[in-house]
Amino acid sequence: MGGLGSQFKKEEIEDISRITRFNMNELKRIYQKFKKLDTESKGWISVEDLMALPEIHQNPLKDRIARLMTLDMGEVVDFRLFIETISIFNDRVPMEEKSKYFFRLYDMDGDGYVGDSELFIVFRMLLKGSYDDSQIQCIVEQLIGQYDKDGDKKLNYKEFCAVLVDPDLTFIRGGVK
């Protein structure tokens, strides 16, 4: 497996850079990290390999991240999915773009809404050890009460996006800015 330029066409590299907001030097560095994980030069890594990265391993939502990745790719991760996944940690990617990923992270059943049970499960992961279940349930109920504008007791994408940008609820992003 050669360098980034030998594996991808110039247009593909430009597209990856545009989507992820990583510059060429960052892409090269990240590609080298990917190659180190791809010890057999297969062109892909396992989801387990990806989960070993400190950026993801230390994230309380790592299990949900892994689940999303297996829905997208199966059990293997190619460089494009790898870079797109870690781009959510890139400060230059606007929250509007990250919000699609976060919505999928929270919408566990894929119905297009984030319900109270989904919020509870994810908040429990994020707030592990800091709050007991009754306190987490109270946070969920208050959040739904405040942001559920259509009164259906769940958050659609637009309502969820309002939660993501609330400065008092930064924990909801699992450490991502």
mmCIF file with all atom_site columns, C-alpha atoms in Angstrom:
data_model
loop_
_atom_site.group_PDB
_atom_site.id
_atom_site.type_symbol
_atom_site.label_atom_id
_atom_site.label_alt_id
_atom_site.label_comp_id
_atom_site.label_asym_id
_atom_site.label_entity_id
_atom_site.label_seq_id
_atom_site.pdbx_PDB_ins_code
_atom_site.Cartn_x
_atom_site.Cartn_y
_atom_site.Cartn_z
_atom_site.occupancy
_atom_site.B_iso_or_equiv
_atom_site.pdbx_formal_charge
_atom_site.auth_seq_id
_atom_site.auth_comp_id
_atom_site.auth_asym_id
_atom_site.auth_atom_id
_atom_site.pdbx_PDB_model_num
ATOM 1   C CA . MET A 1 1   ? 0.000   0.000  0.000  1.00 0.00 ? 1   MET A CA 1
ATOM 2   C CA . GLY A 1 2   ? 1.582   3.253  -1.113 1.00 0.00 ? 2   GLY A CA 1
ATOM 3   C CA . GLY A 1 3   ? 0.963   6.796  -0.064 1.00 0.00 ? 3   GLY A CA 1
ATOM 4   C CA . LEU A 1 4   ? -2.334  8.632  -0.162 1.00 0.00 ? 4   LEU A CA 1
ATOM 5   C CA . GLY A 1 5   ? -1.702  9.916  -3.684 1.00 0.00 ? 5   GLY A CA 1
ATOM 6   C CA . SER A 1 6   ? -1.043  6.447  -5.054 1.00 0.00 ? 6   SER A CA 1
ATOM 7   C CA . GLN A 1 7   ? -4.234  4.988  -3.551 1.00 0.00 ? 7   GLN A CA 1
ATOM 8   C CA . PHE A 1 8   ? -6.704  7.718  -4.509 1.00 0.00 ? 8   PHE A CA 1
ATOM 9   C CA . LYS A 1 9   ? -7.266  9.940  -7.513 1.00 0.00 ? 9   LYS A CA 1
ATOM 10  C CA . LYS A 1 10  ? -6.662  13.653 -7.012 1.00 0.00 ? 10  LYS A CA 1
ATOM 11  C CA . GLU A 1 11  ? -10.419 14.300 -7.253 1.00 0.00 ? 11  GLU A CA 1
ATOM 12  C CA . GLU A 1 12  ? -11.114 11.710 -4.544 1.00 0.00 ? 12  GLU A CA 1
ATOM 13  C CA . ILE A 1 13  ? -8.553  13.306 -2.226 1.00 0.00 ? 13  ILE A CA 1
ATOM 14  C CA . GLU A 1 14  ? -10.062 16.748 -2.832 1.00 0.00 ? 14  GLU A CA 1
ATOM 15  C CA . ASP A 1 15  ? -13.525 15.344 -2.136 1.00 0.00 ? 15  ASP A CA 1
ATOM 16  C CA . ILE A 1 16  ? -12.352 13.713 1.098  1.00 0.00 ? 16  ILE A CA 1
ATOM 17  C CA . SER A 1 17  ? -10.678 16.977 2.148  1.00 0.00 ? 17  SER A CA 1
ATOM 18  C CA . ARG A 1 18  ? -13.822 18.990 1.390  1.00 0.00 ? 18  ARG A CA 1
ATOM 19  C CA . ILE A 1 19  ? -16.070 16.629 3.334  1.00 0.00 ? 19  ILE A CA 1
ATOM 20  C CA . THR A 1 20  ? -13.790 16.159 6.349  1.00 0.00 ? 20  THR A CA 1
ATOM 21  C CA . ARG A 1 21  ? -12.189 19.642 6.436  1.00 0.00 ? 21  ARG A CA 1
ATOM 22  C CA . PHE A 1 22  ? -8.759  18.039 6.883  1.00 0.00 ? 22  PHE A CA 1
ATOM 23  C CA . ASN A 1 23  ? -5.961  19.656 4.869  1.00 0.00 ? 23  ASN A CA 1
ATOM 24  C CA . MET A 1 24  ? -3.532  17.618 2.761  1.00 0.00 ? 24  MET A CA 1
ATOM 25  C CA . ASN A 1 25  ? -0.900  17.310 5.515  1.00 0.00 ? 25  ASN A CA 1
ATOM 26  C CA . GLU A 1 26  ? -3.533  16.133 7.985  1.00 0.00 ? 26  GLU A CA 1
ATOM 27  C CA . LEU A 1 27  ? -4.904  13.641 5.459  1.00 0.00 ? 27  LEU A CA 1
ATOM 28  C CA . LYS A 1 28  ? -1.427  12.227 4.894  1.00 0.00 ? 28  LYS A CA 1
ATOM 29  C CA . ARG A 1 29  ? -0.828  11.902 8.642  1.00 0.00 ? 29  ARG A CA 1
ATOM 30  C CA . ILE A 1 30  ? -4.207  10.241 9.179  1.00 0.00 ? 30  ILE A CA 1
ATOM 31  C CA . TYR A 1 31  ? -3.571  7.918  6.243  1.00 0.00 ? 31  TYR A CA 1
ATOM 32  C CA . GLN A 1 32  ? -0.297  6.839  7.862  1.00 0.00 ? 32  GLN A CA 1
ATOM 33  C CA . LYS A 1 33  ? -2.216  6.108  11.074 1.00 0.00 ? 33  LYS A CA 1
ATOM 34  C CA . PHE A 1 34  ? -4.702  4.057  9.047  1.00 0.00 ? 34  PHE A CA 1
ATOM 35  C CA . LYS A 1 35  ? -1.857  2.126  7.391  1.00 0.00 ? 35  LYS A CA 1
ATOM 36  C CA . LYS A 1 36  ? -0.380  1.299  10.815 1.00 0.00 ? 36  LYS A CA 1
ATOM 37  C CA . LEU A 1 37  ? -3.732  -0.156 11.844 1.00 0.00 ? 37  LEU A CA 1
ATOM 38  C CA . ASP A 1 38  ? -3.930  -2.046 8.533  1.00 0.00 ? 38  ASP A CA 1
ATOM 39  C CA . THR A 1 39  ? -1.020  -4.321 9.432  1.00 0.00 ? 39  THR A CA 1
ATOM 40  C CA . GLU A 1 40  ? -1.715  -6.752 6.583  1.00 0.00 ? 40  GLU A CA 1
ATOM 41  C CA . SER A 1 41  ? -2.084  -4.032 3.881  1.00 0.00 ? 41  SER A CA 1
ATOM 42  C CA . LYS A 1 42  ? -5.616  -5.165 3.034  1.00 0.00 ? 42  LYS A CA 1
ATOM 43  C CA . GLY A 1 43  ? -6.933  -1.650 2.404  1.00 0.00 ? 43  GLY A CA 1
ATOM 44  C CA . TRP A 1 44  ? -9.324  -1.929 5.330  1.00 0.00 ? 44  TRP A CA 1
ATOM 45  C CA . ILE A 1 45  ? -9.345  -2.400 9.084  1.00 0.00 ? 45  ILE A CA 1
ATOM 46  C CA . SER A 1 46  ? -11.795 -4.043 11.422 1.00 0.00 ? 46  SER A CA 1
ATOM 47  C CA . VAL A 1 47  ? -14.206 -2.066 13.551 1.00 0.00 ? 47  VAL A CA 1
ATOM 48  C CA . GLU A 1 48  ? -12.261 -3.387 16.568 1.00 0.00 ? 48  GLU A CA 1
ATOM 49  C CA . ASP A 1 49  ? -9.067  -1.843 15.181 1.00 0.00 ? 49  ASP A CA 1
ATOM 50  C CA . LEU A 1 50  ? -10.846 1.477  14.848 1.00 0.00 ? 50  LEU A CA 1
ATOM 51  C CA . MET A 1 51  ? -12.216 1.258  18.382 1.00 0.00 ? 51  MET A CA 1
ATOM 52  C CA . ALA A 1 52  ? -8.641  0.943  19.674 1.00 0.00 ? 52  ALA A CA 1
ATOM 53  C CA . LEU A 1 53  ? -7.829  4.498  18.569 1.00 0.00 ? 53  LEU A CA 1
ATOM 54  C CA . PRO A 1 54  ? -7.635  6.787  21.623 1.00 0.00 ? 54  PRO A CA 1
ATOM 55  C CA . GLU A 1 55  ? -9.926  9.341  19.926 1.00 0.00 ? 55  GLU A CA 1
ATOM 56  C CA . ILE A 1 56  ? -12.679 6.752  19.825 1.00 0.00 ? 56  ILE A CA 1
ATOM 57  C CA . HIS A 1 57  ? -11.751 4.312  22.604 1.00 0.00 ? 57  HIS A CA 1
ATOM 58  C CA . GLN A 1 58  ? -11.999 7.052  25.235 1.00 0.00 ? 58  GLN A CA 1
ATOM 59  C CA . ASN A 1 59  ? -15.351 8.290  23.937 1.00 0.00 ? 59  ASN A CA 1
ATOM 60  C CA . PRO A 1 60  ? -18.271 7.104  26.077 1.00 0.00 ? 60  PRO A CA 1
ATOM 61  C CA . LEU A 1 61  ? -20.292 6.616  22.882 1.00 0.00 ? 61  LEU A CA 1
ATOM 62  C CA . LYS A 1 62  ? -17.749 4.242  21.335 1.00 0.00 ? 62  LYS A CA 1
ATOM 63  C CA . ASP A 1 63  ? -20.196 1.316  21.283 1.00 0.00 ? 63  ASP A CA 1
ATOM 64  C CA . ARG A 1 64  ? -22.772 3.374  19.382 1.00 0.00 ? 64  ARG A CA 1
ATOM 65  C CA . ILE A 1 65  ? -20.057 4.615  17.011 1.00 0.00 ? 65  ILE A CA 1
ATOM 66  C CA . ALA A 1 66  ? -19.075 0.998  16.322 1.00 0.00 ? 66  ALA A CA 1
ATOM 67  C CA . ARG A 1 67  ? -22.708 0.044  15.760 1.00 0.00 ? 67  ARG A CA 1
ATOM 68  C CA . LEU A 1 68  ? -23.186 2.837  13.213 1.00 0.00 ? 68  LEU A CA 1
ATOM 69  C CA . MET A 1 69  ? -20.049 1.813  11.410 1.00 0.00 ? 69  MET A CA 1
ATOM 70  C CA . THR A 1 70  ? -21.131 -1.815 11.122 1.00 0.00 ? 70  THR A CA 1
ATOM 71  C CA . LEU A 1 71  ? -24.478 -0.657 9.733  1.00 0.00 ? 71  LEU A CA 1
ATOM 72  C CA . ASP A 1 72  ? -22.622 1.392  7.112  1.00 0.00 ? 72  ASP A CA 1
ATOM 73  C CA . MET A 1 73  ? -19.828 -1.020 6.180  1.00 0.00 ? 73  MET A CA 1
ATOM 74  C CA . GLY A 1 74  ? -20.278 -4.372 7.856  1.00 0.00 ? 74  GLY A CA 1
ATOM 75  C CA . GLU A 1 75  ? -17.286 -5.476 9.895  1.00 0.00 ? 75  GLU A CA 1
ATOM 76  C CA . VAL A 1 76  ? -14.640 -3.686 7.825  1.00 0.00 ? 76  VAL A CA 1
ATOM 77  C CA . VAL A 1 77  ? -13.693 -0.014 7.590  1.00 0.00 ? 77  VAL A CA 1
ATOM 78  C CA . ASP A 1 78  ? -11.984 1.386  4.518  1.00 0.00 ? 78  ASP A CA 1
ATOM 79  C CA . PHE A 1 79  ? -9.973  4.610  4.599  1.00 0.00 ? 79  PHE A CA 1
ATOM 80  C CA . ARG A 1 80  ? -12.846 6.771  3.398  1.00 0.00 ? 80  ARG A CA 1
ATOM 81  C CA . LEU A 1 81  ? -15.196 5.609  6.176  1.00 0.00 ? 81  LEU A CA 1
ATOM 82  C CA . PHE A 1 82  ? -12.316 5.835  8.651  1.00 0.00 ? 82  PHE A CA 1
ATOM 83  C CA . ILE A 1 83  ? -11.576 9.477  7.798  1.00 0.00 ? 83  ILE A CA 1
ATOM 84  C CA . GLU A 1 84  ? -15.246 10.448 7.634  1.00 0.00 ? 84  GLU A CA 1
ATOM 85  C CA . THR A 1 85  ? -15.841 8.911  11.061 1.00 0.00 ? 85  THR A CA 1
ATOM 86  C CA . ILE A 1 86  ? -12.937 10.629 12.779 1.00 0.00 ? 86  ILE A CA 1
ATOM 87  C CA . SER A 1 87  ? -13.818 13.926 11.091 1.00 0.00 ? 87  SER A CA 1
ATOM 88  C CA . ILE A 1 88  ? -16.566 14.391 13.686 1.00 0.00 ? 88  ILE A CA 1
ATOM 89  C CA . PHE A 1 89  ? -13.700 15.206 16.059 1.00 0.00 ? 89  PHE A CA 1
ATOM 90  C CA . ASN A 1 90  ? -12.392 17.910 13.684 1.00 0.00 ? 90  ASN A CA 1
ATOM 91  C CA . ASP A 1 91  ? -13.194 21.355 15.080 1.00 0.00 ? 91  ASP A CA 1
ATOM 92  C CA . ARG A 1 92  ? -13.384 22.778 11.545 1.00 0.00 ? 92  ARG A CA 1
ATOM 93  C CA . VAL A 1 93  ? -16.392 20.638 10.643 1.00 0.00 ? 93  VAL A CA 1
ATOM 94  C CA . PRO A 1 94  ? -19.459 22.768 11.404 1.00 0.00 ? 94  PRO A CA 1
ATOM 95  C CA . MET A 1 95  ? -21.958 21.481 13.950 1.00 0.00 ? 95  MET A CA 1
ATOM 96  C CA . GLU A 1 96  ? -24.631 21.486 11.234 1.00 0.00 ? 96  GLU A CA 1
ATOM 97  C CA . GLU A 1 97  ? -22.729 18.692 9.491  1.00 0.00 ? 97  GLU A CA 1
ATOM 98  C CA . LYS A 1 98  ? -21.898 16.831 12.692 1.00 0.00 ? 98  LYS A CA 1
ATOM 99  C CA . SER A 1 99  ? -25.561 16.963 13.699 1.00 0.00 ? 99  SER A CA 1
ATOM 100 C CA . LYS A 1 100 ? -26.508 14.357 11.053 1.00 0.00 ? 100 LYS A CA 1
ATOM 101 C CA . TYR A 1 101 ? -24.036 11.932 12.578 1.00 0.00 ? 101 TYR A CA 1
ATOM 102 C CA . PHE A 1 102 ? -25.179 12.661 16.130 1.00 0.00 ? 102 PHE A CA 1
ATOM 103 C CA . PHE A 1 103 ? -28.805 12.198 15.144 1.00 0.00 ? 103 PHE A CA 1
ATOM 104 C CA . ARG A 1 104 ? -27.998 8.745  13.755 1.00 0.00 ? 104 ARG A CA 1
ATOM 105 C CA . LEU A 1 105 ? -26.006 8.011  16.917 1.00 0.00 ? 105 LEU A CA 1
ATOM 106 C CA . TYR A 1 106 ? -29.032 8.755  19.101 1.00 0.00 ? 106 TYR A CA 1
ATOM 107 C CA . ASP A 1 107 ? -31.769 7.382  16.805 1.00 0.00 ? 107 ASP A CA 1
ATOM 108 C CA . MET A 1 108 ? -31.093 3.782  17.771 1.00 0.00 ? 108 MET A CA 1
ATOM 109 C CA . ASP A 1 109 ? -34.144 2.244  16.127 1.00 0.00 ? 109 ASP A CA 1
ATOM 110 C CA . GLY A 1 110 ? -33.750 4.266  12.927 1.00 0.00 ? 110 GLY A CA 1
ATOM 111 C CA . ASP A 1 111 ? -37.317 5.591  12.954 1.00 0.00 ? 111 ASP A CA 1
ATOM 112 C CA . GLY A 1 112 ? -36.285 9.195  12.289 1.00 0.00 ? 112 GLY A CA 1
ATOM 113 C CA . TYR A 1 113 ? -36.941 10.338 15.855 1.00 0.00 ? 113 TYR A CA 1
ATOM 114 C CA . VAL A 1 114 ? -35.051 10.347 19.136 1.00 0.00 ? 114 VAL A CA 1
ATOM 115 C CA . GLY A 1 115 ? -37.371 9.163  21.878 1.00 0.00 ? 115 GLY A CA 1
ATOM 116 C CA . ASP A 1 116 ? -37.035 9.305  25.631 1.00 0.00 ? 116 ASP A CA 1
ATOM 117 C CA . SER A 1 117 ? -35.774 5.724  25.903 1.00 0.00 ? 117 SER A CA 1
ATOM 118 C CA . GLU A 1 118 ? -33.036 6.423  23.336 1.00 0.00 ? 118 GLU A CA 1
ATOM 119 C CA . LEU A 1 119 ? -32.025 9.616  25.143 1.00 0.00 ? 119 LEU A CA 1
ATOM 120 C CA . PHE A 1 120 ? -31.969 7.718  28.429 1.00 0.00 ? 120 PHE A CA 1
ATOM 121 C CA . ILE A 1 121 ? -29.688 4.973  27.056 1.00 0.00 ? 121 ILE A CA 1
ATOM 122 C CA . VAL A 1 122 ? -27.215 7.414  25.517 1.00 0.00 ? 122 VAL A CA 1
ATOM 123 C CA . PHE A 1 123 ? -27.267 9.777  28.494 1.00 0.00 ? 123 PHE A CA 1
ATOM 124 C CA . ARG A 1 124 ? -26.584 6.818  30.766 1.00 0.00 ? 124 ARG A CA 1
ATOM 125 C CA . MET A 1 125 ? -23.458 6.092  28.676 1.00 0.00 ? 125 MET A CA 1
ATOM 126 C CA . LEU A 1 126 ? -22.379 9.725  28.742 1.00 0.00 ? 126 LEU A CA 1
ATOM 127 C CA . LEU A 1 127 ? -23.108 10.405 32.402 1.00 0.00 ? 127 LEU A CA 1
ATOM 128 C CA . LYS A 1 128 ? -21.918 7.045  33.716 1.00 0.00 ? 128 LYS A CA 1
ATOM 129 C CA . GLY A 1 129 ? -21.233 7.256  37.435 1.00 0.00 ? 129 GLY A CA 1
ATOM 130 C CA . SER A 1 130 ? -22.227 10.921 37.718 1.00 0.00 ? 130 SER A CA 1
ATOM 131 C CA . TYR A 1 131 ? -25.997 10.476 37.986 1.00 0.00 ? 131 TYR A CA 1
ATOM 132 C CA . ASP A 1 132 ? -28.306 7.664  38.986 1.00 0.00 ? 132 ASP A CA 1
ATOM 133 C CA . ASP A 1 133 ? -31.076 6.427  36.689 1.00 0.00 ? 133 ASP A CA 1
ATOM 134 C CA . SER A 1 134 ? -33.802 8.565  38.275 1.00 0.00 ? 134 SER A CA 1
ATOM 135 C CA . GLN A 1 135 ? -31.700 11.713 37.803 1.00 0.00 ? 135 GLN A CA 1
ATOM 136 C CA . ILE A 1 136 ? -30.983 10.786 34.186 1.00 0.00 ? 136 ILE A CA 1
ATOM 137 C CA . GLN A 1 137 ? -34.697 10.165 33.579 1.00 0.00 ? 137 GLN A CA 1
ATOM 138 C CA . CYS A 1 138 ? -35.441 13.602 35.032 1.00 0.00 ? 138 CYS A CA 1
ATOM 139 C CA . ILE A 1 139 ? -32.905 15.210 32.658 1.00 0.00 ? 139 ILE A CA 1
ATOM 140 C CA . VAL A 1 140 ? -34.489 13.355 29.719 1.00 0.00 ? 140 VAL A CA 1
ATOM 141 C CA . GLU A 1 141 ? -38.005 14.471 30.664 1.00 0.00 ? 141 GLU A CA 1
ATOM 142 C CA . GLN A 1 142 ? -36.922 18.097 31.081 1.00 0.00 ? 142 GLN A CA 1
ATOM 143 C CA . LEU A 1 143 ? -35.081 18.034 27.772 1.00 0.00 ? 143 LEU A CA 1
ATOM 144 C CA . ILE A 1 144 ? -38.040 16.548 25.881 1.00 0.00 ? 144 ILE A CA 1
ATOM 145 C CA . GLY A 1 145 ? -40.355 19.043 27.569 1.00 0.00 ? 145 GLY A CA 1
ATOM 146 C CA . GLN A 1 146 ? -38.186 21.953 26.505 1.00 0.00 ? 146 GLN A CA 1
ATOM 147 C CA . TYR A 1 147 ? -37.292 20.926 22.942 1.00 0.00 ? 147 TYR A CA 1
ATOM 148 C CA . ASP A 1 148 ? -40.253 18.833 21.727 1.00 0.00 ? 148 ASP A CA 1
ATOM 149 C CA . LYS A 1 149 ? -42.063 21.624 19.866 1.00 0.00 ? 149 LYS A CA 1
ATOM 150 C CA . ASP A 1 150 ? -44.740 19.465 18.218 1.00 0.00 ? 150 ASP A CA 1
ATOM 151 C CA . GLY A 1 151 ? -45.727 17.684 21.454 1.00 0.00 ? 151 GLY A CA 1
ATOM 152 C CA . ASP A 1 152 ? -45.196 14.111 20.242 1.00 0.00 ? 152 ASP A CA 1
ATOM 153 C CA . LYS A 1 153 ? -42.887 13.225 23.169 1.00 0.00 ? 153 LYS A CA 1
ATOM 154 C CA . LYS A 1 154 ? -39.888 12.632 20.897 1.00 0.00 ? 154 LYS A CA 1
ATOM 155 C CA . LEU A 1 155 ? -37.398 14.769 19.006 1.00 0.00 ? 155 LEU A CA 1
ATOM 156 C CA . ASN A 1 156 ? -37.381 15.072 15.244 1.00 0.00 ? 156 ASN A CA 1
ATOM 157 C CA . TYR A 1 157 ? -34.166 16.087 13.496 1.00 0.00 ? 157 TYR A CA 1
ATOM 158 C CA . LYS A 1 158 ? -34.820 19.832 13.761 1.00 0.00 ? 158 LYS A CA 1
ATOM 159 C CA . GLU A 1 159 ? -35.682 19.606 17.455 1.00 0.00 ? 159 GLU A CA 1
ATOM 160 C CA . PHE A 1 160 ? -32.637 17.440 18.103 1.00 0.00 ? 160 PHE A CA 1
ATOM 161 C CA . CYS A 1 161 ? -30.363 19.980 16.374 1.00 0.00 ? 161 CYS A CA 1
ATOM 162 C CA . ALA A 1 162 ? -31.582 22.660 18.787 1.00 0.00 ? 162 ALA A CA 1
ATOM 163 C CA . VAL A 1 163 ? -30.458 20.421 21.665 1.00 0.00 ? 163 VAL A CA 1
ATOM 164 C CA . LEU A 1 164 ? -27.006 19.937 20.128 1.00 0.00 ? 164 LEU A CA 1
ATOM 165 C CA . VAL A 1 165 ? -26.225 23.646 20.010 1.00 0.00 ? 165 VAL A CA 1
ATOM 166 C CA . ASP A 1 166 ? -27.471 24.432 23.521 1.00 0.00 ? 166 ASP A CA 1
ATOM 167 C CA . PRO A 1 167 ? -24.374 25.607 25.445 1.00 0.00 ? 167 PRO A CA 1
ATOM 168 C CA . ASP A 1 168 ? -25.752 24.073 28.654 1.00 0.00 ? 168 ASP A CA 1
ATOM 169 C CA . LEU A 1 169 ? -25.933 20.614 27.065 1.00 0.00 ? 169 LEU A CA 1
ATOM 170 C CA . THR A 1 170 ? -22.441 20.135 25.657 1.00 0.00 ? 170 THR A CA 1
ATOM 171 C CA . PHE A 1 171 ? -22.211 16.699 27.322 1.00 0.00 ? 171 PHE A CA 1
ATOM 172 C CA . ILE A 1 172 ? -24.703 15.431 24.731 1.00 0.00 ? 172 ILE A CA 1
ATOM 173 C CA . ARG A 1 173 ? -21.947 15.514 22.103 1.00 0.00 ? 173 ARG A CA 1
ATOM 174 C CA . GLY A 1 174 ? -19.699 13.153 24.079 1.00 0.00 ? 174 GLY A CA 1
ATOM 175 C CA . GLY A 1 175 ? -16.728 15.525 24.121 1.00 0.00 ? 175 GLY A CA 1
ATOM 176 C CA . VAL A 1 176 ? -16.997 16.591 20.476 1.00 0.00 ? 176 VAL A CA 1
ATOM 177 C CA . LYS A 1 177 ? -16.861 20.337 19.924 1.00 0.00 ? 177 LYS A CA 1
#
